[in-house]
């Protein structure tokens, strides 16, 4: 009575998983999954990549849900202006397809500049074998829970520094191990069901 319990969304391990042991490829795939609008801060990610031109990477941007078409066109212009067009690919993937793209990725970035209420992409991405980097706003830091992978909203220089560090194999794999351990322990559907059953005395 008079108690409130917060039970976050869990991810389905039957859909979001990485079969094989993670091995860093010669060309890292950096990805953004989510809606296309200015609040999501995708321009911050693009700006940060201008400082990584000496590294080997390619960028995937999910364009399944374009909420602001003018902003989308601005992103395309920014990509061209930043001279990273040849490294950038727009993809379309609904929720049933997104896990396949996540498994092809290495780093997922959530560059939001507004208060995110949650961050389902974080746990799903980690389960598929990604290190997830995000802005220090809303619920993002609650799930990532690692200051080395968080940056001030809008600070593309700080983001570029984090991304550069992740090209170090030892640093990358240590962060992936920590993230996956936390996500697999606390964010699965099975774990959430147990919490609900315990709360409801089932």
CSV table of C-alpha atoms in Angstrom, one decimal:
chain,number,residue,atom,x,y,z
A,1,UNK,CA,0.0,0.0,0.0
A,2,UNK,CA,1.3,3.4,-1.0
A,3,UNK,CA,4.3,1.9,-2.6
A,4,UNK,CA,5.6,2.5,-6.2
A,5,UNK,CA,7.8,0.1,-8.0
A,6,UNK,CA,9.6,1.0,-11.3
A,7,UNK,CA,10.1,-2.0,-13.5
A,8,UNK,CA,12.0,-1.1,-16.8
A,9,UNK,CA,11.4,-2.7,-20.1
A,10,UNK,CA,13.3,-5.9,-20.7
A,11,UNK,CA,14.8,-7.2,-23.9
A,12,UNK,CA,14.1,-10.6,-25.4
A,13,UNK,CA,17.3,-12.8,-25.5
A,14,UNK,CA,15.8,-14.9,-28.2
A,15,UNK,CA,15.9,-11.9,-30.6
A,16,UNK,CA,18.8,-9.7,-29.3
A,17,UNK,CA,21.9,-11.8,-28.9
A,18,UNK,CA,25.4,-12.3,-30.3
A,19,UNK,CA,26.2,-16.0,-31.1
A,20,UNK,CA,29.9,-15.8,-31.6
A,21,UNK,CA,32.6,-14.3,-29.4
A,22,UNK,CA,33.2,-10.6,-30.3
A,23,UNK,CA,36.2,-9.9,-32.5
A,24,UNK,CA,37.1,-6.4,-33.5
A,25,UNK,CA,37.1,-6.0,-37.3
A,26,UNK,CA,39.6,-3.9,-39.2
A,27,UNK,CA,36.8,-1.4,-40.0
A,28,UNK,CA,34.6,-0.6,-37.0
A,29,UNK,CA,30.9,-0.1,-37.7
A,30,UNK,CA,29.5,2.9,-35.8
A,31,UNK,CA,25.7,3.0,-35.7
A,32,UNK,CA,22.7,5.1,-34.8
A,33,UNK,CA,19.3,3.4,-34.3
A,34,UNK,CA,16.1,5.4,-33.6
A,35,UNK,CA,13.9,8.2,-34.8
A,36,UNK,CA,15.2,11.0,-37.0
A,37,UNK,CA,14.7,14.4,-35.4
A,38,UNK,CA,16.8,17.1,-34.0
A,39,UNK,CA,16.2,16.1,-30.3
A,40,UNK,CA,18.0,12.8,-31.0
A,41,UNK,CA,21.2,14.7,-31.8
A,42,UNK,CA,22.4,12.8,-34.8
A,43,UNK,CA,24.2,15.9,-36.0
A,44,UNK,CA,26.4,15.7,-32.9
A,45,UNK,CA,27.5,12.2,-33.9
A,46,UNK,CA,28.3,13.3,-37.5
A,47,UNK,CA,30.3,16.3,-36.2
A,48,UNK,CA,32.3,14.0,-34.0
A,49,UNK,CA,33.3,11.8,-36.8
A,50,UNK,CA,35.1,14.6,-38.6
A,51,UNK,CA,37.8,14.1,-36.0
A,52,UNK,CA,38.2,10.4,-36.7
A,53,UNK,CA,39.1,10.5,-40.4
A,54,UNK,CA,42.5,8.8,-39.8
A,55,UNK,CA,40.7,5.8,-38.3
A,56,UNK,CA,39.0,3.0,-40.2
A,57,UNK,CA,35.2,3.1,-39.7
A,58,UNK,CA,31.9,3.3,-41.4
A,59,UNK,CA,28.6,4.8,-40.2
A,60,UNK,CA,25.1,3.3,-40.3
A,61,UNK,CA,22.1,5.5,-39.7
A,62,UNK,CA,18.6,4.1,-39.2
A,63,UNK,CA,16.2,6.1,-41.4
A,64,UNK,CA,13.1,3.9,-40.9
A,65,UNK,CA,11.3,6.6,-38.8
A,66,UNK,CA,11.9,10.1,-40.2
A,67,UNK,CA,9.9,12.6,-38.0
A,68,UNK,CA,11.6,15.7,-39.3
A,69,UNK,CA,12.3,15.6,-43.1
A,70,UNK,CA,14.0,19.0,-43.1
A,71,UNK,CA,16.3,17.9,-40.4
A,72,UNK,CA,17.0,14.6,-42.4
A,73,UNK,CA,18.0,16.7,-45.4
A,74,UNK,CA,20.2,18.8,-43.2
A,75,UNK,CA,21.9,15.7,-42.0
A,76,UNK,CA,22.6,14.6,-45.5
A,77,UNK,CA,24.1,18.0,-46.3
A,78,UNK,CA,26.2,17.8,-43.1
A,79,UNK,CA,27.5,14.4,-44.1
A,80,UNK,CA,28.5,15.7,-47.5
A,81,UNK,CA,30.1,18.8,-46.0
A,82,UNK,CA,32.0,16.7,-43.5
A,83,UNK,CA,33.4,14.6,-46.4
A,84,UNK,CA,32.2,11.3,-44.8
A,85,UNK,CA,29.6,10.5,-47.4
A,86,UNK,CA,31.6,7.5,-48.8
A,87,UNK,CA,31.7,6.0,-45.2
A,88,UNK,CA,28.0,6.6,-44.5
A,89,UNK,CA,25.0,4.3,-45.2
A,90,UNK,CA,21.4,4.9,-44.5
A,91,UNK,CA,19.5,1.8,-43.6
A,92,UNK,CA,15.8,0.9,-43.0
A,93,UNK,CA,15.0,-1.6,-40.3
A,94,UNK,CA,11.8,-2.1,-38.3
A,95,UNK,CA,11.9,-3.6,-34.8
A,96,UNK,CA,11.9,-7.1,-36.2
A,97,UNK,CA,14.9,-6.5,-38.3
A,98,UNK,CA,17.0,-4.2,-36.1
A,99,UNK,CA,18.8,-7.0,-34.3
A,100,UNK,CA,20.4,-8.3,-37.5
A,101,UNK,CA,21.8,-4.8,-38.1
A,102,UNK,CA,22.9,-4.5,-34.5
A,103,UNK,CA,24.9,-7.7,-34.8
A,104,UNK,CA,26.8,-6.2,-37.8
A,105,UNK,CA,27.7,-3.2,-35.7
A,106,UNK,CA,30.4,-2.5,-33.2
A,107,UNK,CA,29.6,0.8,-31.5
A,108,UNK,CA,26.1,2.3,-31.1
A,109,UNK,CA,25.8,6.0,-30.2
A,110,UNK,CA,22.8,7.7,-28.5
A,111,UNK,CA,23.7,11.4,-29.0
A,112,UNK,CA,20.4,12.7,-27.6
A,113,UNK,CA,20.2,16.4,-26.6
A,114,UNK,CA,16.9,16.0,-24.7
A,115,UNK,CA,15.7,14.1,-21.6
A,116,UNK,CA,15.4,10.5,-22.8
A,117,UNK,CA,12.8,8.6,-20.7
A,118,UNK,CA,14.5,5.3,-21.2
A,119,UNK,CA,16.9,3.8,-23.8
A,120,UNK,CA,15.8,0.4,-25.1
A,121,UNK,CA,18.4,0.6,-27.9
A,122,UNK,CA,21.1,0.5,-25.2
A,123,UNK,CA,20.3,-2.9,-23.8
A,124,UNK,CA,19.4,-4.4,-27.2
A,125,UNK,CA,22.6,-3.1,-28.7
A,126,UNK,CA,24.8,-4.4,-25.9
A,127,UNK,CA,23.1,-7.8,-26.1
A,128,UNK,CA,23.9,-7.9,-29.8
A,129,UNK,CA,27.6,-7.3,-29.1
A,130,UNK,CA,28.0,-3.5,-29.2
A,131,UNK,CA,29.6,-1.0,-26.9
A,132,UNK,CA,27.0,1.8,-26.4
A,133,UNK,CA,28.0,5.4,-26.0
A,134,UNK,CA,25.5,8.0,-25.0
A,135,UNK,CA,25.0,11.6,-23.9
A,136,UNK,CA,24.7,12.2,-20.1
A,137,UNK,CA,21.1,13.1,-20.0
A,138,UNK,CA,17.7,11.6,-19.0
A,139,UNK,CA,17.8,7.8,-18.4
A,140,UNK,CA,20.7,7.1,-20.7
A,141,UNK,CA,23.4,7.2,-17.9
A,142,UNK,CA,21.2,5.0,-15.7
A,143,UNK,CA,21.5,2.2,-18.2
A,144,UNK,CA,25.0,2.7,-19.5
A,145,UNK,CA,26.3,3.3,-16.0
A,146,UNK,CA,29.9,4.1,-17.1
A,147,UNK,CA,31.3,7.6,-17.1
A,148,UNK,CA,33.9,6.6,-19.7
A,149,UNK,CA,31.1,6.1,-22.2
A,150,UNK,CA,29.1,9.2,-21.4
A,151,UNK,CA,29.5,12.8,-22.7
A,152,UNK,CA,27.8,16.1,-22.2
A,153,UNK,CA,24.8,16.6,-24.6
A,154,UNK,CA,26.0,18.4,-27.8
A,155,UNK,CA,29.7,18.0,-27.0
A,156,UNK,CA,30.9,16.4,-30.2
A,157,UNK,CA,34.5,16.8,-29.2
A,158,UNK,CA,34.0,14.8,-26.1
A,159,UNK,CA,32.2,12.1,-28.1
A,160,UNK,CA,35.1,12.0,-30.6
A,161,UNK,CA,37.5,11.4,-27.8
A,162,UNK,CA,35.4,8.4,-26.5
A,163,UNK,CA,35.2,6.9,-30.0
A,164,UNK,CA,38.9,7.2,-30.5
A,165,UNK,CA,39.5,5.3,-27.2
A,166,UNK,CA,37.2,2.5,-28.4
A,167,UNK,CA,39.5,1.8,-31.4
A,168,UNK,CA,41.9,0.4,-28.7
A,169,UNK,CA,41.0,-3.3,-28.6
A,170,UNK,CA,41.7,-3.8,-24.9
A,171,UNK,CA,39.7,-0.8,-23.9
A,172,UNK,CA,36.8,-1.8,-26.2
A,173,UNK,CA,36.6,-5.4,-25.0
A,174,UNK,CA,36.8,-4.4,-21.3
A,175,UNK,CA,33.9,-2.0,-21.8
A,176,UNK,CA,31.8,-4.5,-23.7
A,177,UNK,CA,32.4,-7.2,-21.0
A,178,UNK,CA,31.2,-4.8,-18.3
A,179,UNK,CA,28.2,-3.6,-20.2
A,180,UNK,CA,27.0,-7.1,-21.2
A,181,UNK,CA,27.4,-8.4,-17.7
A,182,UNK,CA,25.2,-5.7,-16.3
A,183,UNK,CA,22.6,-5.9,-19.1
A,184,UNK,CA,22.3,-9.7,-19.0
A,185,UNK,CA,21.8,-9.6,-15.3
A,186,UNK,CA,19.3,-6.8,-15.0
A,187,UNK,CA,17.6,-6.0,-18.3
A,188,UNK,CA,16.3,-9.3,-19.7
A,189,UNK,CA,12.5,-10.1,-19.9
A,190,UNK,CA,13.1,-13.1,-17.6
A,191,UNK,CA,14.6,-10.9,-14.9
A,192,UNK,CA,11.7,-8.4,-15.2
A,193,UNK,CA,9.2,-11.2,-14.9
A,194,UNK,CA,10.9,-12.4,-11.7
A,195,UNK,CA,10.7,-8.8,-10.3
A,196,UNK,CA,7.0,-8.6,-11.1
A,197,UNK,CA,6.2,-12.0,-9.6
A,198,UNK,CA,8.1,-11.0,-6.4
A,199,UNK,CA,6.3,-7.7,-6.2
A,200,UNK,CA,2.9,-9.4,-6.7
A,201,UNK,CA,3.8,-12.3,-4.4
A,202,UNK,CA,3.2,-14.8,-7.2
